[in-house]
PDB file of C-alpha atoms and ligand atoms in Angstrom:
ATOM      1  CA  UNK A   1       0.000   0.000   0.000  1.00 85.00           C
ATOM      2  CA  UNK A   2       1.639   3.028  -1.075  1.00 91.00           C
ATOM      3  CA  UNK A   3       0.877   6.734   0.999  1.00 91.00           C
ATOM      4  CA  UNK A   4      -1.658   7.954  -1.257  1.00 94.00           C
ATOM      5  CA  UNK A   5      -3.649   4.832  -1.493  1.00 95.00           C
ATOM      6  CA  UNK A   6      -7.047   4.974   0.860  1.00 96.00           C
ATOM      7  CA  UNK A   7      -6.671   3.055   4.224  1.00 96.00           C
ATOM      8  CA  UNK A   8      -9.946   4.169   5.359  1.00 97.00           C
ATOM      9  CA  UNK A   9     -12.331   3.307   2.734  1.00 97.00           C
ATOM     10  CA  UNK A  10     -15.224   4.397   3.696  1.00 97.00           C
ATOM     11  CA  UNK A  11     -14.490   7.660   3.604  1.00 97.00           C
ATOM     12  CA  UNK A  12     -11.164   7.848   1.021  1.00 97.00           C
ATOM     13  CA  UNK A  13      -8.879   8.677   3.802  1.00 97.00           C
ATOM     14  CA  UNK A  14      -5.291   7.990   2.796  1.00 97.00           C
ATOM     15  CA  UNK A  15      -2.446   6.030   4.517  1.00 94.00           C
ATOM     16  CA  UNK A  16       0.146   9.700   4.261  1.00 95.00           C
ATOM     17  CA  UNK A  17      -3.478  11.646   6.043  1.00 96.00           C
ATOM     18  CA  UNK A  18      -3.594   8.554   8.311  1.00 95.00           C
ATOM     19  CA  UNK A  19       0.698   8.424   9.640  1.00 91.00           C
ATOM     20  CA  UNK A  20       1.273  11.959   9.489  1.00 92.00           C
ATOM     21  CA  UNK A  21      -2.328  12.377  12.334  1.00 94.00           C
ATOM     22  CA  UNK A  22      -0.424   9.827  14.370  1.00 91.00           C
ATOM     23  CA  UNK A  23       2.796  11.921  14.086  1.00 87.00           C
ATOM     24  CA  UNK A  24       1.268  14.653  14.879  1.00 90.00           C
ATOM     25  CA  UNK A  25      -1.094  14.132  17.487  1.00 91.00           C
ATOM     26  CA  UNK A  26       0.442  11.292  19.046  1.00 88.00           C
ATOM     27  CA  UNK A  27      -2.992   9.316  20.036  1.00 91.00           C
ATOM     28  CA  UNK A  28      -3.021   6.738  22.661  1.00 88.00           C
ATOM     29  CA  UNK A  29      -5.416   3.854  21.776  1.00 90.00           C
ATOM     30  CA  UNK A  30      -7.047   3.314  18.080  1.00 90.00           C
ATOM     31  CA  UNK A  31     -10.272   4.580  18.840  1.00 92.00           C
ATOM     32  CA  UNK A  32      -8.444   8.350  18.699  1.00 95.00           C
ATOM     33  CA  UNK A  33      -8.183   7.723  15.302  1.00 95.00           C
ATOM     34  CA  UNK A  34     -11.739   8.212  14.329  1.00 96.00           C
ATOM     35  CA  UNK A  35     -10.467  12.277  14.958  1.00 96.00           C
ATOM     36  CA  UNK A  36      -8.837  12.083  12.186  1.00 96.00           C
ATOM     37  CA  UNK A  37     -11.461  12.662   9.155  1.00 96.00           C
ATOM     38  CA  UNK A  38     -13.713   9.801  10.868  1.00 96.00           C
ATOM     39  CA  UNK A  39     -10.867   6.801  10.248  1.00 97.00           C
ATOM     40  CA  UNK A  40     -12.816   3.720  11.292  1.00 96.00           C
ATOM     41  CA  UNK A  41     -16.215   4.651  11.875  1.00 97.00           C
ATOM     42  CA  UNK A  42     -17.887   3.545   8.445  1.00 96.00           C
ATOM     43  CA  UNK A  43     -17.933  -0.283   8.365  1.00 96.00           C
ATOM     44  CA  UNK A  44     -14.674  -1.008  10.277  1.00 95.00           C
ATOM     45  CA  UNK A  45     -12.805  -3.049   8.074  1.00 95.00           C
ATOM     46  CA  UNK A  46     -10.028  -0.455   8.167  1.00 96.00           C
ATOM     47  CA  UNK A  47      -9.525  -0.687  12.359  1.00 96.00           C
ATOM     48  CA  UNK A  48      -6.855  -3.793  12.543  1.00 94.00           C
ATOM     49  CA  UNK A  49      -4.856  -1.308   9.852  1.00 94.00           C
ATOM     50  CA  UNK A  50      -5.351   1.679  11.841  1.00 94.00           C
ATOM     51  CA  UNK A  51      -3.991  -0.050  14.612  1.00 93.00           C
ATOM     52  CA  UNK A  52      -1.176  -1.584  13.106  1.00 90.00           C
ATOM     53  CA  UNK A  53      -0.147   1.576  11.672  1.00 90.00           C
ATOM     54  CA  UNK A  54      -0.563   2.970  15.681  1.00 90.00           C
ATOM     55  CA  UNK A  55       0.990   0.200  17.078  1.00 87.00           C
ATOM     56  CA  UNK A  56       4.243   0.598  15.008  1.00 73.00           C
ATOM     57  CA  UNK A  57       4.101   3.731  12.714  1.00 63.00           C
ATOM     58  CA  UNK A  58       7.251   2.072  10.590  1.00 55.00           C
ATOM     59  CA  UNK A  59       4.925  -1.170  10.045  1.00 51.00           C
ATOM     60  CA  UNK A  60       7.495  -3.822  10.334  1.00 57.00           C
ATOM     61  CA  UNK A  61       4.472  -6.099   8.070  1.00 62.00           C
ATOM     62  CA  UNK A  62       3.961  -3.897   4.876  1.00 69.00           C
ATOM     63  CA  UNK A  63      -0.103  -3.271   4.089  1.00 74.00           C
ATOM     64  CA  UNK A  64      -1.308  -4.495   1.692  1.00 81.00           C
ATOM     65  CA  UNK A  65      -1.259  -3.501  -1.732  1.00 88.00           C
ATOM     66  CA  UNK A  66      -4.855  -1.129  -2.460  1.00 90.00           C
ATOM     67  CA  UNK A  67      -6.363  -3.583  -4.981  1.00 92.00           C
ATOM     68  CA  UNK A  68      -6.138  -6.963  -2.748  1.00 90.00           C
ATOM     69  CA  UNK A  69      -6.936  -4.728   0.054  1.00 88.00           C
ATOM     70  CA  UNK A  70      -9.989  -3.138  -1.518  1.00 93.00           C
ATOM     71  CA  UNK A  71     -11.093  -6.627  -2.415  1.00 93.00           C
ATOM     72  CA  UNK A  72     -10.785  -7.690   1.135  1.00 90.00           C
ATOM     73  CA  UNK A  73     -13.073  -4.936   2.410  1.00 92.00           C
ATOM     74  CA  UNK A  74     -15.728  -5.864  -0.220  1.00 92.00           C
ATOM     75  CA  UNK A  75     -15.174  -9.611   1.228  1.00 92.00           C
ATOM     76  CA  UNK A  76     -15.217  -8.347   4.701  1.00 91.00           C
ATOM     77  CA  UNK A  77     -18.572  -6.033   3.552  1.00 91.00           C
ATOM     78  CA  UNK A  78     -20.747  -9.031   2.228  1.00 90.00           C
ATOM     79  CA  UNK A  79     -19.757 -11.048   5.567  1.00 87.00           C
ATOM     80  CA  UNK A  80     -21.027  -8.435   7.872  1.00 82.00           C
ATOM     81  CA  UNK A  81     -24.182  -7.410   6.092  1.00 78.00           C
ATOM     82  CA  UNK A  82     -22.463  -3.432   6.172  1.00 65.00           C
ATOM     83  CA  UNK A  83     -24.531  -0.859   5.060  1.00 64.00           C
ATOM     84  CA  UNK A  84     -22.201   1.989   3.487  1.00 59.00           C
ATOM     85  CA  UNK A  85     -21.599   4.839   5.526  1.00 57.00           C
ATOM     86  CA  UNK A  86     -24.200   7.623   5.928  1.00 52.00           C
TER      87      UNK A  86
HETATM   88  S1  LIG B 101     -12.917   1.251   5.490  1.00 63.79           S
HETATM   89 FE1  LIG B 101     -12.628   2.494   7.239  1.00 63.79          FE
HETATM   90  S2  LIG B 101     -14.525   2.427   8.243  1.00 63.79           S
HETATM   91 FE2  LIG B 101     -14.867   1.351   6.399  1.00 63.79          FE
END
C-alpha cells in the first residue's frame, strides 16, 4: 500500500493523512483515530490497519497492496451485512 492509497475506505482517507495524524497528534489507543477525518467509523474493516499503523508507525508487516486490500473490504462487507456509511 503506497501513501496515497485509501486506508480508510469508507471515507477515502489515505495512509500519508492517516501516519502523518499519528505523528502529529500522538494518540493513545485506536479509537483516537476516528479524529482524524472519521478513520474507522464507516464499516470497520479499516480498524486492525489503523492499529497496526498505531501500534508501530514504521509497520514492520507492509499493508497491503490497495487492490487486494480493496477486495478484502468488499469480502469483509458481504460477511457483515455493512450498510455503506451515511
Ligand atoms: S474502510 Fe474504514 S470504516 Fe470502512
Amino acid at each position: 500500500m503506497n501513501d496515497d492509497d485509501e486506508l480508510c475506505l469508507c471515507f477515502h482517507i489515505t495512509r500519508r493523512k492517516v501516519a502523518q495524524y499519528i505523528r502529529v497528534n500522538r494518540p493513545k489507543v485506536p479509537s483516537q483515530l476516528s479524529e482524524c477525518y472519521g478513520a474507522g467509523t464507516g464499516c470497520g474493516w479499516c480498524r486492525p490497519f489503523l492499529k497496526r499503523l498505531l501500534d508501530d508507525a514504521e509497520a514492520k508487516e507492509p499493508l497491503p497492496d490497495a487492490q487486494s486490500y480493496a477486495a478484502e473490504r468488499a469480502k469483509y462487507r458481504q460477511k457483515s451485512g455493512d450498510r455503506p456509511p451515511k
